[in-house]
PDB file of C-alpha atoms in Angstrom:
ATOM      1  CA  MET A 198     104.529  85.657 100.512  1.00  0.00           C
ATOM      2  CA  TRP A 199     100.987  84.562  99.689  1.00  0.00           C
ATOM      3  CA  ILE A 200     101.304  81.422 101.811  1.00  0.00           C
ATOM      4  CA  VAL A 201     102.117  83.578 104.845  1.00  0.00           C
ATOM      5  CA  ALA A 202      99.095  85.792 104.155  1.00  0.00           C
ATOM      6  CA  ILE A 203      96.809  82.768 103.816  1.00  0.00           C
ATOM      7  CA  ALA A 204      98.210  81.215 106.987  1.00  0.00           C
ATOM      8  CA  TRP A 205      97.726  84.448 108.930  1.00  0.00           C
ATOM      9  CA  MET A 206      94.125  84.728 107.766  1.00  0.00           C
ATOM     10  CA  TYR A 207      93.547  81.123 108.859  1.00  0.00           C
ATOM     11  CA  VAL A 208      94.993  81.837 112.306  1.00  0.00           C
ATOM     12  CA  THR A 209      92.875  84.946 112.803  1.00  0.00           C
ATOM     13  CA  LEU A 210      89.779  83.141 111.552  1.00  0.00           C
ATOM     14  CA  MET A 211      90.377  80.412 114.129  1.00  0.00           C
ATOM     15  CA  MET A 212      90.887  83.076 116.823  1.00  0.00           C
ATOM     16  CA  ALA A 213      87.595  84.700 115.858  1.00  0.00           C
ATOM     17  CA  LEU A 214      85.822  81.333 115.780  1.00  0.00           C
ATOM     18  CA  ALA A 215      87.167  80.504 119.232  1.00  0.00           C
ATOM     19  CA  GLU A 216      85.971  83.827 120.566  1.00  0.00           C
ATOM     20  CA  ALA A 217      82.530  83.442 119.008  1.00  0.00           C
ATOM     21  CA  THR A 218      82.008  79.934 120.423  1.00  0.00           C
ATOM     22  CA  ASN A 219      83.413  80.759 123.869  1.00  0.00           C
ATOM     23  CA  PRO A 220      80.642  81.134 126.487  1.00  0.00           C
ATOM     24  CA  GLN A 221      82.046  84.512 127.542  1.00  0.00           C
ATOM     25  CA  GLY A 222      82.792  85.638 123.981  1.00  0.00           C
ATOM     26  CA  THR A 223      80.529  87.434 121.531  1.00  0.00           C
ATOM     27  CA  VAL A 224      80.054  87.400 117.793  1.00  0.00           C
ATOM     28  CA  LEU A 225      80.753  91.131 117.690  1.00  0.00           C
ATOM     29  CA  GLY A 226      84.043  90.525 119.516  1.00  0.00           C
ATOM     30  CA  ALA A 227      84.874  87.795 116.992  1.00  0.00           C
ATOM     31  CA  ILE A 228      84.210  90.163 114.093  1.00  0.00           C
ATOM     32  CA  PHE A 229      86.443  92.827 115.626  1.00  0.00           C
ATOM     33  CA  THR A 230      89.117  90.231 116.335  1.00  0.00           C
ATOM     34  CA  PHE A 231      89.071  89.112 112.715  1.00  0.00           C
ATOM     35  CA  LEU A 232      89.140  92.664 111.366  1.00  0.00           C
ATOM     36  CA  LEU A 233      91.679  94.177 113.767  1.00  0.00           C
ATOM     37  CA  TYR A 234      94.035  91.186 114.072  1.00  0.00           C
ATOM     38  CA  GLY A 235      93.642  89.748 110.598  1.00  0.00           C
ATOM     39  CA  VAL A 236      92.332  91.890 107.768  1.00  0.00           C
ATOM     40  CA  GLY A 237      93.690  95.294 108.864  1.00  0.00           C
ATOM     41  CA  PRO A 238      97.329  94.399 109.538  1.00  0.00           C
ATOM     42  CA  LEU A 239      97.470  92.020 106.596  1.00  0.00           C
ATOM     43  CA  ALA A 240      96.138  94.670 104.207  1.00  0.00           C
ATOM     44  CA  LEU A 241      98.710  97.152 105.492  1.00  0.00           C
ATOM     45  CA  VAL A 242     101.608  94.704 105.177  1.00  0.00           C
ATOM     46  CA  LEU A 243     100.601  93.597 101.671  1.00  0.00           C
ATOM     47  CA  TYR A 244     100.234  97.227 100.572  1.00  0.00           C
ATOM     48  CA  LEU A 245     103.670  98.147 101.907  1.00  0.00           C
ATOM     49  CA  MET A 246     105.296  95.036 100.444  1.00  0.00           C
ATOM     50  CA  GLY A 247     103.748  95.758  97.034  1.00  0.00           C
ATOM     51  CA  ALA A 248     105.094  99.327  96.835  1.00  0.00           C
ATOM     52  CA  PRO A 249     108.359  98.430  95.037  1.00  0.00           C
ATOM     53  CA  ALA A 250     106.461  96.431  92.413  1.00  0.00           C
ATOM     54  CA  ARG A 251     104.036  99.311  91.827  1.00  0.00           C
ATOM     55  CA  ARG A 252     106.935 101.774  91.550  1.00  0.00           C
ATOM     56  CA  LYS A 253     108.681  99.504  89.031  1.00  0.00           C
ATOM     57  CA  ALA A 254     105.502  99.189  86.948  1.00  0.00           C
ATOM     58  CA  ILE A 255     105.088 102.975  86.890  1.00  0.00           C
ATOM     59  CA  ARG A 256     108.694 103.435  85.742  1.00  0.00           C
ATOM     60  CA  GLN A 257     108.258 100.865  82.971  1.00  0.00           C
ATOM     61  CA  ALA A 258     105.059 102.538  81.781  1.00  0.00           C
ATOM     62  CA  GLU A 259     106.765 105.949  81.727  1.00  0.00           C
ATOM     63  CA  ARG A 260     109.753 104.505  79.864  1.00  0.00           C
ATOM     64  CA  ALA A 261     107.471 102.875  77.276  1.00  0.00           C
ATOM     65  CA  GLU A 262     105.577 106.150  76.841  1.00  0.00           C
ATOM     66  CA  LEU A 263     108.814 108.076  76.298  1.00  0.00           C
ATOM     67  CA  GLU A 264     110.032 105.519  73.760  1.00  0.00           C
ATOM     68  CA  ALA A 265     106.713 105.638  71.903  1.00  0.00           C
ATOM     69  CA  ARG A 266     106.817 109.439  71.859  1.00  0.00           C
ATOM     70  CA  ALA A 267     110.414 109.403  70.567  1.00  0.00           C
ATOM     71  CA  GLN A 268     109.513 106.936  67.826  1.00  0.00           C
ATOM     72  CA  SER A 269     106.498 109.044  66.883  1.00  0.00           C
ATOM     73  CA  GLN A 270     108.617 112.194  66.663  1.00  0.00           C
ATOM     74  CA  GLN A 271     111.225 110.357  64.617  1.00  0.00           C
ATOM     75  CA  ALA A 272     108.549 109.060  62.244  1.00  0.00           C
ATOM     76  CA  ASP A 273     107.117 112.588  61.894  1.00  0.00           C
ATOM     77  CA  ALA A 274     110.570 114.028  61.138  1.00  0.00           C
ATOM     78  CA  THR A 275     111.380 111.410  58.518  1.00  0.00           C
ATOM     79  CA  GLY A 276     109.607 111.709  55.180  1.00  0.00           C
ATOM     80  CA  SER A 277     108.268 108.830  53.118  1.00  0.00           C
ATOM     81  CA  ASP A 278     111.515 108.663  51.111  1.00  0.00           C
ATOM     82  CA  GLY A 279     113.600 108.378  54.284  1.00  0.00           C
ATOM     83  CA  MET A 280     114.986 111.906  54.035  1.00  0.00           C
ATOM     84  CA  GLN A 281     114.906 114.188  57.037  1.00  0.00           C
ATOM     85  CA  THR A 282     112.253 116.860  56.741  1.00  0.00           C
ATOM     86  CA  ASN A 283     110.683 119.265  59.139  1.00  0.00           C
ATOM     87  CA  GLY A 284     107.110 118.459  58.122  1.00  0.00           C
ATOM     88  CA  GLY A 285     106.560 121.793  56.386  1.00  0.00           C
ATOM     89  CA  SER A 286     107.032 123.821  59.541  1.00  0.00           C
ATOM     90  CA  LEU A 287     109.439 126.670  60.105  1.00  0.00           C
ATOM     91  CA  PRO A 288     113.181 126.017  59.940  1.00  0.00           C
ATOM     92  CA  THR A 289     114.641 124.428  63.036  1.00  0.00           C
ATOM     93  CA  THR A 290     117.849 126.482  63.087  1.00  0.00           C
ATOM     94  CA  ASP A 291     117.104 128.202  66.416  1.00  0.00           C
ATOM     95  CA  PRO A 292     114.939 126.146  68.788  1.00  0.00           C
ATOM     96  CA  VAL A 293     114.799 129.010  71.327  1.00  0.00           C
ATOM     97  CA  ALA A 294     113.032 132.242  70.401  1.00  0.00           C
ATOM     98  CA  PRO A 295     115.160 135.374  70.754  1.00  0.00           C
ATOM     99  CA  VAL A 296     114.437 137.692  73.663  1.00  0.00           C
ATOM    100  CA  ARG A 297     112.632 140.864  72.697  1.00  0.00           C
ATOM    101  CA  GLU A 298     114.245 143.989  74.084  1.00  0.00           C
ATOM    102  CA  GLU A 299     112.230 147.070  74.952  1.00  0.00           C
ATOM    103  CA  PRO A 300     113.441 150.369  73.512  1.00  0.00           C
ATOM    104  CA  PRO A 301     115.052 152.720  76.054  1.00  0.00           C
ATOM    105  CA  GLY A 302     112.845 155.320  77.631  1.00  0.00           C
ATOM    106  CA  ARG A 303     109.829 153.190  78.417  1.00  0.00           C
TER     107      ARG A 303
END
């Protein structure tokens, strides 16, 4: 893919050079030719083509973060002797707090 990008930049550079050296051409026209025919479309295409790779890298980073968090929680739950402990916190029998009911008449 990089060879195509390099070749396209070469072509647009030659187009801009031809416009700048043409008797009826201008340097400003050559700059706009290079930017609008070369740099702009190429930047857009490379950005769009790189989207799957960026998405994959984000997923891998999230997966690594989740694995690190799981290992950290497992290390916190396991004592130095290898026995399961709760780290001195409250018992883990009910992970969801019960719902408090209001007395009737309020």
